CSV table of C-alpha atoms in Angstrom, one decimal:
chain,number,residue,atom,x,y,z
A,22,MET,CA,7.0,41.1,27.4
A,23,ILE,CA,7.2,45.3,26.8
A,24,HIS,CA,10.6,46.8,25.5
A,25,SER,CA,11.2,50.1,26.2
A,26,GLY,CA,13.2,51.0,22.9
A,27,SER,CA,17.1,49.8,22.1
A,28,ASP,CA,19.1,48.1,24.3
A,29,LEU,CA,22.2,49.4,23.4
A,30,SER,CA,23.7,53.4,24.9
A,31,PRO,CA,25.9,55.6,23.2
A,32,GLY,CA,29.1,53.2,24.7
A,33,ASP,CA,27.0,50.4,23.7
A,34,ASN,CA,27.3,50.9,19.8
A,35,GLU,CA,30.7,50.8,20.9
A,36,LYS,CA,31.2,47.9,21.9
A,37,TYR,CA,29.1,46.3,19.8
A,38,GLU,CA,30.5,47.3,16.7
A,39,GLU,CA,33.9,46.6,17.8
A,40,GLU,CA,32.6,43.3,18.8
A,41,TYR,CA,31.2,42.6,15.7
A,42,ASP,CA,33.7,43.6,13.5
A,43,ASP,CA,36.6,41.7,15.5
A,44,ARG,CA,34.1,38.5,15.3
A,45,ASP,CA,34.1,38.5,11.3
A,46,GLY,CA,37.7,38.8,11.8
A,47,GLY,CA,38.1,42.6,11.0
A,48,ASN,CA,36.0,42.2,7.3
A,49,ASP,CA,35.2,46.1,6.8
A,50,ILE,CA,30.9,45.0,6.5
A,51,PRO,CA,30.0,43.3,8.8
A,52,ASP,CA,27.0,41.6,9.8
A,53,THR,CA,26.3,41.5,5.4
A,54,GLU,CA,23.8,38.8,5.5
A,55,PHE,CA,21.2,41.3,7.4
A,56,GLY,CA,22.5,44.3,4.7
A,57,GLY,CA,25.9,45.5,7.1
A,58,THR,CA,25.4,46.3,11.6
A,59,GLU,CA,23.3,49.6,10.6
A,60,ALA,CA,21.0,47.0,8.9
A,61,ARG,CA,21.0,44.5,11.2
A,62,LYS,CA,20.5,47.0,15.3
A,63,LEU,CA,17.7,48.5,13.3
A,64,LEU,CA,16.5,44.8,11.8
A,65,GLU,CA,17.3,43.6,16.2
A,66,ARG,CA,14.6,46.4,17.1
A,67,LYS,CA,11.8,45.5,14.6
A,68,PHE,CA,12.3,42.0,16.1
A,69,ILE,CA,12.9,42.7,19.7
A,70,TRP,CA,9.5,44.3,20.5
A,71,LYS,CA,8.1,41.8,17.5
A,72,VAL,CA,9.0,39.0,19.9
A,73,ASP,CA,7.8,41.3,23.3
A,74,LEU,CA,4.4,41.6,22.3
A,75,ARG,CA,4.0,38.4,21.7
A,76,MET,CA,5.2,37.6,25.8
A,77,SER,CA,3.1,39.5,27.6
A,78,VAL,CA,1.1,36.6,27.2
A,79,LEU,CA,3.2,35.0,30.5
A,80,VAL,CA,3.0,37.9,32.1
A,81,VAL,CA,-1.7,37.5,32.2
A,82,ILE,CA,-0.7,33.5,32.5
A,83,TYR,CA,1.0,33.7,35.5
A,84,ILE,CA,-1.0,35.6,37.4
A,85,LEU,CA,-3.8,32.8,37.0
A,86,ASN,CA,-1.5,31.1,37.6
A,87,PHE,CA,-1.1,31.7,40.8
A,88,ILE,CA,-4.5,33.7,41.5
A,89,ASP,CA,-5.9,29.7,40.9
A,90,ARG,CA,-2.6,28.4,43.0
A,91,ASN,CA,-3.4,30.9,45.8
A,92,ASN,CA,-7.4,31.7,46.1
A,93,VAL,CA,-7.7,28.3,48.8
A,94,GLY,CA,-6.1,31.1,51.0
A,95,SER,CA,-9.3,33.7,50.4
A,96,ALA,CA,-11.1,30.7,50.4
A,97,ARG,CA,-10.4,30.8,54.1
A,98,LEU,CA,-12.0,33.9,55.7
A,99,ARG,CA,-16.1,32.4,54.0
A,100,GLY,CA,-16.0,28.9,55.5
A,101,PHE,CA,-13.8,26.9,53.3
A,102,GLU,CA,-13.0,24.8,55.9
A,103,LYS,CA,-15.8,24.9,58.2
A,104,ASP,CA,-17.5,23.1,55.2
A,105,LEU,CA,-15.0,20.5,54.1
A,106,LYS,CA,-15.1,19.6,57.6
A,107,LEU,CA,-11.4,20.3,58.2
A,108,GLN,CA,-9.8,20.1,61.6
A,109,GLY,CA,-7.8,22.9,63.1
A,110,GLN,CA,-10.4,24.9,61.0
A,111,PHE,CA,-9.0,29.3,60.7
A,112,VAL,CA,-12.3,30.2,62.9
A,113,ALA,CA,-13.3,34.1,62.8
A,114,LYS,CA,-14.9,35.2,65.1
A,115,CYS,CA,-16.6,38.5,64.3
A,116,HIS,CA,-17.6,41.0,66.4
A,117,ASP,CA,-19.6,43.9,64.9
A,118,GLY,CA,-17.8,42.8,61.8
A,119,LEU,CA,-14.8,42.2,62.5
A,120,ILE,CA,-12.3,39.6,62.5
A,121,GLN,CA,-10.6,38.3,65.4
A,122,ALA,CA,-7.6,35.8,65.2
A,123,PRO,CA,-7.7,32.6,64.6
A,124,HIS,CA,-7.9,30.4,67.2
A,125,LYS,CA,-7.7,26.4,67.3
A,126,THR,CA,-4.2,24.6,66.3
A,127,GLY,CA,-4.0,21.4,63.3
A,128,ALA,CA,-2.9,20.4,60.4
A,129,GLU,CA,-5.3,20.1,58.0
A,130,PHE,CA,-6.0,23.6,56.0
A,131,ALA,CA,-2.1,23.4,55.8
A,132,THR,CA,-2.1,20.0,54.2
A,133,VAL,CA,-4.3,21.6,52.2
A,134,MET,CA,-1.8,24.0,50.9
A,135,SER,CA,1.0,22.0,50.8
A,136,ILE,CA,0.2,19.2,49.0
A,137,LEU,CA,0.1,20.7,46.1
A,138,TYR,CA,4.1,21.6,46.5
A,139,VAL,CA,4.3,17.6,46.0
A,140,GLY,CA,2.6,17.5,42.8
A,141,TYR,CA,4.1,20.5,41.3
A,142,ILE,CA,7.9,19.0,41.9
A,143,ILE,CA,7.4,15.6,40.9
A,144,MET,CA,6.4,17.3,37.3
A,145,GLN,CA,9.1,20.0,36.7
A,146,VAL,CA,12.1,18.4,35.3
A,147,PRO,CA,10.0,16.0,33.0
A,148,SER,CA,7.8,18.4,31.5
A,149,ASN,CA,10.6,20.9,30.0
A,150,MET,CA,12.6,17.7,28.7
A,151,PHE,CA,8.9,17.3,27.8
A,152,LEU,CA,9.7,21.0,26.1
A,153,ASN,CA,12.2,21.3,24.4
A,154,TRP,CA,11.3,17.6,22.9
A,155,THR,CA,7.9,18.8,21.3
A,156,ALA,CA,9.6,23.0,20.8
A,157,LYS,CA,5.4,23.1,20.6
A,158,PRO,CA,5.1,26.2,23.9
A,159,SER,CA,2.6,27.7,21.3
A,160,LEU,CA,0.3,24.5,22.3
A,161,TYR,CA,1.4,22.9,25.7
A,162,ILE,CA,1.4,25.3,28.1
A,163,PRO,CA,-2.4,26.6,26.9
A,164,ALA,CA,-2.9,22.9,27.1
A,165,CYS,CA,-1.6,22.8,30.5
A,166,MET,CA,-3.6,25.9,31.2
A,167,ILE,CA,-7.3,24.9,30.0
A,168,VAL,CA,-6.3,21.5,32.4
A,169,TRP,CA,-5.5,23.6,35.9
A,170,GLY,CA,-8.8,25.4,34.6
A,171,THR,CA,-11.3,22.3,35.0
A,172,ILE,CA,-8.7,21.1,38.5
A,173,SER,CA,-9.3,24.0,39.3
A,174,CYS,CA,-13.1,24.7,39.4
A,175,LEU,CA,-13.2,21.5,41.1
A,176,THR,CA,-12.2,22.3,44.6
A,177,VAL,CA,-15.8,22.9,45.4
A,178,CYS,CA,-15.6,19.5,47.2
A,179,ASP,CA,-17.2,18.5,49.8
A,180,SER,CA,-14.1,16.1,52.3
A,181,PHE,CA,-10.1,17.3,53.2
A,182,THR,CA,-9.6,13.7,51.0
A,183,GLY,CA,-10.9,15.5,47.8
A,184,ALA,CA,-9.9,18.8,48.4
A,185,LEU,CA,-6.1,16.7,48.7
A,186,LEU,CA,-6.4,14.9,45.1
A,187,THR,CA,-7.5,17.9,43.7
A,188,ARG,CA,-4.5,20.4,45.1
A,189,PHE,CA,-2.2,17.3,43.7
A,190,PHE,CA,-3.3,17.4,40.6
A,191,LEU,CA,-3.8,21.1,40.4
A,192,GLY,CA,0.6,21.6,41.3
A,193,PHE,CA,1.6,18.3,38.8
A,194,VAL,CA,-0.6,20.2,35.7
A,195,GLU,CA,0.9,23.4,37.3
A,196,ALA,CA,4.6,22.9,36.9
A,197,ALA,CA,4.9,22.7,33.2
A,198,PHE,CA,4.5,26.6,33.1
A,199,PHE,CA,6.6,28.7,35.3
A,200,PRO,CA,9.6,26.6,34.5
A,201,GLY,CA,8.6,26.1,30.9
A,202,ALA,CA,7.7,29.8,30.1
A,203,LEU,CA,11.3,30.4,31.9
A,204,PHE,CA,13.2,28.3,29.3
A,205,LEU,CA,11.4,29.9,26.4
A,206,LEU,CA,12.0,33.0,27.5
A,207,THR,CA,16.1,31.9,26.8
A,208,LYS,CA,15.8,30.5,23.6
A,209,TRP,CA,14.4,33.6,22.2
A,210,TYR,CA,16.6,36.6,24.6
A,211,LYS,CA,20.3,37.7,25.1
A,212,ARG,CA,21.7,37.2,29.0
A,213,ASN,CA,22.0,41.3,28.6
A,214,GLU,CA,17.8,41.2,27.6
A,215,LEU,CA,17.2,38.2,30.4
A,216,SER,CA,16.5,40.0,33.3
A,217,LEU,CA,14.0,42.5,32.8
A,218,ARG,CA,11.8,40.0,30.9
A,219,ILE,CA,11.9,37.6,33.5
A,220,ALA,CA,11.1,40.5,35.8
A,221,ILE,CA,8.6,41.5,33.8
A,222,LEU,CA,6.8,38.1,33.2
A,223,CYS,CA,7.2,37.7,37.5
A,224,CYS,CA,5.4,40.5,38.0
A,225,GLY,CA,2.7,38.5,37.0
A,226,ASN,CA,3.0,36.9,39.9
A,227,ILE,CA,3.5,39.8,42.5
A,228,ILE,CA,-0.1,41.5,40.8
A,229,SER,CA,-1.4,38.8,41.4
A,230,ASN,CA,-1.5,38.4,45.3
A,231,ALA,CA,-2.8,41.9,44.0
A,232,PHE,CA,-5.3,41.7,41.5
A,233,GLY,CA,-6.6,38.3,42.8
A,234,ALA,CA,-7.3,39.9,46.3
A,235,LEU,CA,-9.4,42.1,45.0
A,236,MET,CA,-11.5,39.5,42.5
A,237,ALA,CA,-11.7,37.3,45.9
A,238,SER,CA,-13.7,41.2,47.4
A,239,GLY,CA,-15.5,41.3,45.2
A,240,ILE,CA,-16.9,38.0,44.1
A,241,LEU,CA,-17.2,36.8,48.0
A,242,SER,CA,-18.6,39.9,48.9
A,243,GLY,CA,-20.6,39.3,45.9
A,244,MET,CA,-21.7,35.6,44.8
A,245,GLU,CA,-23.2,33.8,48.2
A,246,GLY,CA,-25.9,31.5,48.2
A,247,LYS,CA,-26.5,32.3,44.3
A,248,LEU,CA,-27.6,29.2,42.6
A,249,GLY,CA,-27.5,27.9,45.8
A,250,HIS,CA,-23.4,28.2,46.4
A,251,ALA,CA,-21.4,28.8,49.1
A,252,ALA,CA,-19.4,32.2,47.4
A,253,TRP,CA,-16.0,30.3,47.9
A,254,ARG,CA,-17.5,27.7,45.2
A,255,TRP,CA,-18.7,30.5,42.7
A,256,LEU,CA,-14.4,31.3,43.4
A,257,PHE,CA,-13.0,28.1,42.4
A,258,PHE,CA,-15.9,28.5,39.1
A,259,ILE,CA,-14.9,31.8,38.0
A,260,GLU,CA,-11.6,32.0,38.5
A,261,GLY,CA,-10.5,28.2,37.0
A,262,SER,CA,-13.1,29.3,33.9
A,263,LEU,CA,-11.4,32.4,32.7
A,264,THR,CA,-8.2,29.9,32.8
A,265,ILE,CA,-9.4,27.5,30.3
A,266,ALA,CA,-10.4,30.6,28.8
A,267,ILE,CA,-7.2,33.1,28.2
A,268,ALA,CA,-5.6,29.6,28.1
A,269,ILE,CA,-8.0,29.2,24.7
A,270,LEU,CA,-6.5,32.8,23.4
A,271,ALA,CA,-2.7,31.6,24.1
A,272,ILE,CA,-2.0,29.2,21.9
A,273,PHE,CA,-3.1,31.7,18.2
A,274,ILE,CA,0.0,34.3,20.5
A,275,LEU,CA,2.7,32.0,21.5
A,276,PRO,CA,5.8,31.4,20.1
A,277,ASP,CA,6.9,28.3,19.7
A,278,PHE,CA,11.4,28.4,19.0
A,279,PRO,CA,13.2,30.5,17.2
A,280,GLU,CA,13.4,26.8,14.5
A,281,THR,CA,10.0,25.7,14.6
A,282,THR,CA,7.9,29.7,15.1
A,283,ARG,CA,5.9,30.0,11.9
A,284,TRP,CA,5.3,33.6,12.0
A,285,LEU,CA,9.1,34.8,11.7
A,286,THR,CA,10.4,36.1,8.0
A,287,ASP,CA,13.4,34.1,7.1
A,288,ASP,CA,15.7,37.4,7.9
A,289,GLU,CA,14.4,37.7,12.1
A,290,ARG,CA,14.3,33.4,12.2
A,291,ALA,CA,18.4,33.5,10.5
A,292,LEU,CA,19.0,36.6,13.5
A,293,ALA,CA,17.3,35.0,16.5
A,294,LEU,CA,19.3,31.9,16.0
A,295,ARG,CA,22.8,33.9,15.4
A,296,ARG,CA,22.0,36.0,18.3
A,297,LEU,CA,21.7,32.9,20.4
A,298,GLN,CA,25.2,31.9,18.8
A,299,GLU,CA,27.6,34.5,20.0
A,300,ASP,CA,25.4,34.7,23.4
A,301,MET,CA,25.7,31.5,24.9
A,302,GLY,CA,27.9,30.2,22.6
A,303,SER,CA,28.8,27.6,19.1
A,304,ASP,CA,26.3,25.6,17.5
A,305,GLU,CA,28.9,22.2,19.2
A,306,GLU,CA,28.0,23.7,22.6
A,307,MET,CA,24.5,24.3,22.4
A,308,GLU,CA,23.5,21.3,20.8
A,309,SER,CA,23.4,19.0,23.3
A,310,GLY,CA,21.0,15.4,23.6
A,311,GLY,CA,18.2,15.2,26.4
A,312,LEU,CA,19.7,13.0,28.7
A,313,SER,CA,22.8,14.4,28.5
A,314,GLY,CA,22.2,17.9,29.4
A,315,LEU,CA,19.9,16.0,32.1
A,316,TRP,CA,23.3,14.0,33.2
A,317,MET,CA,24.9,17.7,33.2
A,318,ALA,CA,22.8,19.8,35.2
A,319,ILE,CA,22.5,17.2,38.3
A,320,THR,CA,26.4,16.9,38.2
A,321,ASP,CA,27.1,20.5,38.3
A,322,TRP,CA,26.3,21.4,42.1
A,323,LYS,CA,25.7,24.6,41.6
A,324,VAL,CA,22.5,23.7,41.2
A,325,TRP,CA,21.8,22.5,43.8
A,326,TRP,CA,23.8,25.7,45.4
A,327,MET,CA,20.7,27.5,44.0
A,328,ALA,CA,18.5,25.1,44.5
A,329,LEU,CA,19.3,25.1,48.9
A,330,LEU,CA,19.2,29.4,47.8
A,331,LEU,CA,15.9,29.0,46.2
A,332,THR,CA,13.8,26.3,48.6
A,333,SER,CA,15.4,28.2,52.1
A,334,TRP,CA,13.9,32.0,50.0
A,335,THR,CA,9.9,29.9,49.1
A,336,VAL,CA,10.5,29.5,52.9
A,337,THR,CA,10.3,33.4,53.3
A,338,LEU,CA,7.9,34.1,50.7
A,339,SER,CA,5.8,31.0,53.0
A,340,PHE,CA,3.9,34.6,54.4
A,341,ASN,CA,2.4,35.0,51.1
A,342,THR,CA,0.5,32.3,51.4
A,343,TYR,CA,-1.8,33.0,54.6
A,344,PHE,CA,-1.2,36.9,53.3
A,345,PRO,CA,-5.1,37.2,53.6
A,346,THR,CA,-5.4,35.8,57.6
A,347,LEU,CA,-1.6,38.2,58.6
A,348,SER,CA,-4.1,41.2,57.4
A,349,ALA,CA,-6.8,39.5,59.0
A,350,THR,CA,-5.5,40.1,62.3
A,351,MET,CA,-5.3,44.1,61.9
A,352,GLY,CA,-8.9,43.6,63.0
A,353,PHE,CA,-11.4,44.5,59.9
A,354,ASN,CA,-13.3,43.3,57.9
A,355,ARG,CA,-13.1,40.5,55.4
A,356,THR,CA,-14.0,42.6,52.9
A,357,VAL,CA,-11.7,45.3,53.9
A,358,THR,CA,-9.2,42.5,55.1
A,359,LEU,CA,-8.7,41.5,51.4
A,360,LEU,CA,-8.8,44.4,50.3
A,361,MET,CA,-5.9,45.7,52.2
A,362,CYS,CA,-4.0,42.8,50.9
A,363,ALA,CA,-3.1,44.4,47.3
A,364,PRO,CA,-1.7,48.0,48.0
A,365,PRO,CA,2.2,45.6,49.1
A,366,PHE,CA,2.1,44.1,45.8
A,367,LEU,CA,1.7,46.4,43.3
A,368,PHE,CA,4.3,49.0,45.5
A,369,THR,CA,6.2,45.9,45.7
A,370,ALA,CA,5.9,45.2,41.4
A,371,ILE,CA,7.4,48.4,41.1
A,372,VAL,CA,9.8,48.0,42.8
A,373,ALA,CA,10.4,44.9,41.3
A,374,PHE,CA,10.7,47.0,37.8
A,375,ILE,CA,12.9,49.2,38.0
A,376,LEU,CA,15.4,47.0,40.2
A,377,SER,CA,15.7,44.3,37.5
A,378,ARG,CA,16.4,47.1,35.1
A,379,HIS,CA,18.8,48.5,37.1
A,380,SER,CA,20.6,44.9,37.9
A,381,ASP,CA,20.3,44.9,34.0
A,382,MET,CA,22.2,47.9,33.1
A,383,THR,CA,24.8,47.5,36.0
A,384,ASN,CA,25.7,43.6,34.9
A,385,GLU,CA,25.1,43.0,38.6
A,386,ARG,CA,22.6,40.4,40.3
A,387,CYS,CA,23.7,39.8,44.4
A,388,PHE,CA,23.7,42.4,46.4
A,389,HIS,CA,19.8,43.1,43.8
A,390,CYS,CA,19.4,39.3,45.4
A,391,ILE,CA,20.4,40.4,49.1
A,392,GLY,CA,18.9,44.3,49.4
A,393,PRO,CA,15.2,43.1,49.1
A,394,LEU,CA,16.5,40.3,52.2
A,395,ALA,CA,17.6,42.7,53.9
A,396,ILE,CA,14.5,45.3,53.5
A,397,SER,CA,12.3,41.7,54.7
A,398,ILE,CA,14.6,41.0,57.2
A,399,LEU,CA,13.3,45.1,58.9
A,400,GLY,CA,9.8,44.0,57.6
A,401,PHE,CA,9.9,40.7,59.5
A,402,VAL,CA,11.1,42.4,62.8
A,403,ILE,CA,8.6,45.3,62.9
A,404,ALA,CA,6.0,42.4,63.2
A,405,ILE,CA,7.1,40.6,65.4
A,406,SER,CA,8.1,44.4,68.1
A,407,THR,CA,4.5,45.5,67.7
A,408,MET,CA,0.8,44.2,67.5
A,409,ASN,CA,0.6,49.1,66.2
A,410,THR,CA,-2.2,48.3,62.9
A,411,ALA,CA,-0.2,51.1,61.6
A,412,ALA,CA,2.9,49.5,62.0
A,413,ARG,CA,2.0,45.5,60.8
A,414,TYR,CA,0.6,46.6,57.5
A,415,LEU,CA,4.8,48.3,56.4
A,416,SER,CA,5.9,45.4,57.9
A,417,LEU,CA,3.5,43.8,54.8
A,418,PHE,CA,5.1,46.5,52.3
A,419,LEU,CA,8.5,45.9,53.2
A,420,MET,CA,8.7,42.1,53.3
A,421,ALA,CA,6.7,41.7,50.9
A,422,GLN,CA,10.1,43.0,48.9
A,423,SER,CA,11.8,40.5,49.2
A,424,PHE,CA,10.1,39.3,45.8
A,425,ALA,CA,11.8,41.3,43.6
A,426,GLY,CA,15.1,40.1,44.5
A,427,PHE,CA,13.8,36.8,44.4
A,428,ILE,CA,13.0,37.4,40.7
A,429,ILE,CA,16.2,38.7,39.9
A,430,PHE,CA,17.4,35.7,41.1
A,431,TYR,CA,15.9,34.0,38.3
A,432,ALA,CA,17.6,35.9,36.3
A,433,TRP,CA,21.1,34.8,37.7
A,434,ILE,CA,19.7,31.1,37.7
A,435,SER,CA,19.2,31.0,33.5
A,436,GLN,CA,22.3,33.1,33.0
A,437,SER,CA,24.2,30.5,34.8
A,438,PHE,CA,23.5,28.3,32.1
A,439,PRO,CA,24.5,29.0,29.6
A,440,GLN,CA,24.9,25.7,27.5
A,441,PRO,CA,24.6,23.7,26.1
A,442,VAL,CA,20.6,24.1,26.0
A,443,SER,CA,19.3,21.1,26.8
A,444,LYS,CA,21.4,21.6,30.3
A,445,ARG,CA,20.3,25.1,31.1
A,446,ALA,CA,16.5,23.6,30.2
A,447,VAL,CA,16.9,20.9,33.3
A,448,ALA,CA,19.4,23.7,35.2
A,449,LEU,CA,15.9,26.1,35.4
A,450,ALA,CA,13.3,23.2,36.2
A,451,LEU,CA,15.2,21.5,39.0
A,452,THR,CA,16.0,24.7,40.4
A,453,ASN,CA,12.1,26.1,40.9
A,454,GLY,CA,11.1,22.4,41.1
A,455,PHE,CA,13.1,21.4,43.8
A,456,SER,CA,12.3,24.9,45.8
A,457,PRO,CA,9.1,23.8,46.0
A,458,LEU,CA,10.2,21.6,49.3
A,459,GLY,CA,10.3,25.0,50.8
A,460,ASN,CA,6.5,25.7,50.3
A,461,VAL,CA,5.5,22.3,51.9
A,462,ALA,CA,7.4,23.9,55.1
A,463,GLY,CA,6.5,27.3,55.0
A,464,ALA,CA,2.7,25.7,54.7
A,465,TYR,CA,3.1,24.5,58.3
A,466,VAL,CA,5.2,28.0,59.2
A,467,TRP,CA,2.2,29.7,59.8
A,468,PRO,CA,-0.7,27.7,62.7
A,469,SER,CA,-3.6,28.8,64.1
A,470,ALA,CA,-2.0,27.9,67.4
A,471,TRP,CA,1.0,31.5,66.3
A,472,GLY,CA,-1.4,33.7,66.2
A,473,PRO,CA,-2.2,36.8,66.4
A,474,THR,CA,2.1,37.8,66.9
A,475,TYR,CA,2.7,36.0,64.5
A,476,ARG,CA,5.9,35.6,66.0
A,477,ASN,CA,7.6,32.1,66.0
A,478,SER,CA,6.9,32.5,62.5
A,479,TYR,CA,8.7,35.5,61.7
A,480,GLY,CA,11.6,34.6,64.0
A,481,ILE,CA,12.2,32.0,60.6
A,482,CYS,CA,11.0,33.6,57.9
A,483,VAL,CA,14.5,36.2,59.1
A,484,ALA,CA,16.5,33.0,60.2
A,485,THR,CA,15.2,31.8,56.4
A,486,SER,CA,16.7,35.3,54.7
A,487,GLY,CA,19.4,35.5,56.6
A,488,VAL,CA,20.3,32.5,55.0
A,489,ALA,CA,19.2,33.3,51.7
A,490,ILE,CA,21.5,36.7,51.7
A,491,ILE,CA,25.1,33.8,52.2
A,492,MET,CA,24.4,32.0,49.9
A,493,CYS,CA,24.3,34.2,47.4
A,494,LEU,CA,27.6,35.2,48.6
A,495,VAL,CA,29.2,32.2,49.4
A,496,LEU,CA,27.8,32.1,44.7
A,497,ARG,CA,29.1,35.4,43.6
A,498,TRP,CA,32.5,34.4,45.5
A,499,HIS,CA,32.6,31.5,43.4
A,500,MET,CA,31.0,32.3,40.8
A,501,LYS,CA,34.4,35.4,40.3
A,502,ARG,CA,36.9,32.9,41.4
A,503,GLU,CA,35.5,30.7,38.2
A,504,ASN,CA,35.8,34.4,35.7
A,505,PHE,CA,39.2,35.2,37.1
A,506,ARG,CA,40.3,31.3,36.3
A,507,MET,CA,39.0,32.0,32.9
A,508,GLU,CA,40.9,34.8,31.8
A,509,ARG,CA,43.7,33.8,32.8
A,510,ASP,CA,43.4,30.7,31.2
A,511,GLU,CA,42.6,32.3,27.7
A,512,VAL,CA,45.5,33.9,28.7
A,513,HIS,CA,47.8,31.3,28.5
A,514,LYS,CA,46.6,30.1,25.7
A,515,GLY,CA,46.8,33.1,23.7
A,516,VAL,CA,42.7,33.6,22.7
A,517,SER,CA,42.3,36.5,21.9
A,518,LYS,CA,38.3,36.9,21.3
A,519,LYS,CA,37.0,37.0,25.0
A,520,GLY,CA,35.3,34.1,26.4
A,521,PHE,CA,31.6,33.0,28.7
A,522,ARG,CA,31.8,35.1,32.1
A,523,TYR,CA,29.2,34.5,34.8
A,524,ILE,CA,27.5,37.4,35.9
A,525,LEU,CA,28.3,38.4,39.4
C-alpha cells in the first residue's frame, strides 16, 4: 500500500505522547526499548513505509482476482454463450455494427455466473482458519493464485457442464484471497490505519472493472481466429497466464505475519507486536485457539448482522458483473461498449480513495457508507426513468459509487472485532463468505427478458440499497450504546485507562 508520510497530525502527536506517558506509568523516558518516543516515531514511519511497499502487491493480485472472476461478462459479447450452446443466450443483433438489446430468456448464463460464488462461500472460513494456523500468507496466497490462474485458463470448455465445473472450482480457490488479504492487513496495521489500506486494496476491485474491460476490448477485437481459437477463448488463456506469472513474483514480495516474517529487524518485529498489543488489547486478549475463535465469531450477532448487510449490498452491486451488458444497451459496437465500461470505475476509484482517507481522518464509518449508497440510488432511479444515452451513461457513474461505501464498510468490519485474533480471522471470513449469497441471487436479477430498460433490475437494486442503509444506521445505534456502556463501566470501576471503543 502506498503510504503518504506520517499518519500523525500535530494534535495527534500530543495525544500520542500523553498516551505513552500514561502507559509507561509516567516514565520520563517512554518507549525505552526503541530509544524514546521520538526515536520510536521515526522507526514507526520507516516501518510502515516498508510494510506498505510489500503490501502493494495485494492490489495487483486483487485486480487479477476480479478479472479472472468477471471476464465471462466480457466474453459474453463475443460468442461465449453461442459456442457453449447455452439456453437463453445473449443474442447481440448487429445492424451497421451496433449492438441491440438481448432479447431471449433463460437461466444458464446466470447459473454459470452464480455457481462461482457457491464454491467461494464454502471455502472462505476454512481458508482463513488455515491461514491463521500456517502463518505463511506469502506461500499460501500465491499458491492459490497459481491454481485459480490455471483453472481460469481451463474455462475454454465446450459445454454448459464444463463451464459450471470450472467456474465452481475457480470460486473455491479464489475464496482464499480476499478474506486472507483483509486478515493479513489486520495483523500489521492499527485500526486508524486500516481504512485507507483496505480502500487501496479494494480499489483493485474497482480498477479491475476498468482495466479488465480495456484488456478485454483489445483481446476480443484482435485475437479472433488466432491459431484457430475464438477471441473469447484467448481472453481466458491470456488473463489466466498473467495471474500465474504474478503469483510467482508474489511469493518473494508478500510478508508473512510479524512473528514469522524474516526481513524484519529485531526492533521492527518488536514494534510491530507492540503496536498491535496497544491497539487491540493485551497479549492474553489477543491469543486464542482457532476453535475458540470460531465459536466466539458465530455466537456474536454483529457478525451475522454485518454478513446480512453485506449480502443485501452485494445484490445492489450485481450490476457490476453485467456492466458490459448494461453498456451495450446504449447501442454502440463491441469495442466502444467495453471501452465505455472503464471511466465510471476509474472515477469511482478516485472517489473511494478520497472518501476512505476522510473516513480515517474523522474516525467515522457509518455515514461514509450511507452517502455512496444514496448516490447509487439516484443512479438507479435515473436508469429507470429514461433511455436517453447521456443520462444512462451518467447513471452508470452514479451507481458505481456504491463501491466506495462498500470499501469503507470492510474497514468497519475489521475494526469491530479487535480480539482475539482467531475471532477476527473467522469474523472477516464469515461476513465475506456469507455475502456472496448476494452474488448468487444477483446473477438472476438481470434476465435478458427485462432488457433493454432493466427497470425491474434497477428497482431491486434500489430496494437492497435501502435495506443496507437502514441496517448501517441500526448497527451504528447499537455500537454507540455499547460505547456508552463501556465508558460507564470504566467510570464505575475507577479505571483510568480508556479501553476499546467501537468506531461509529
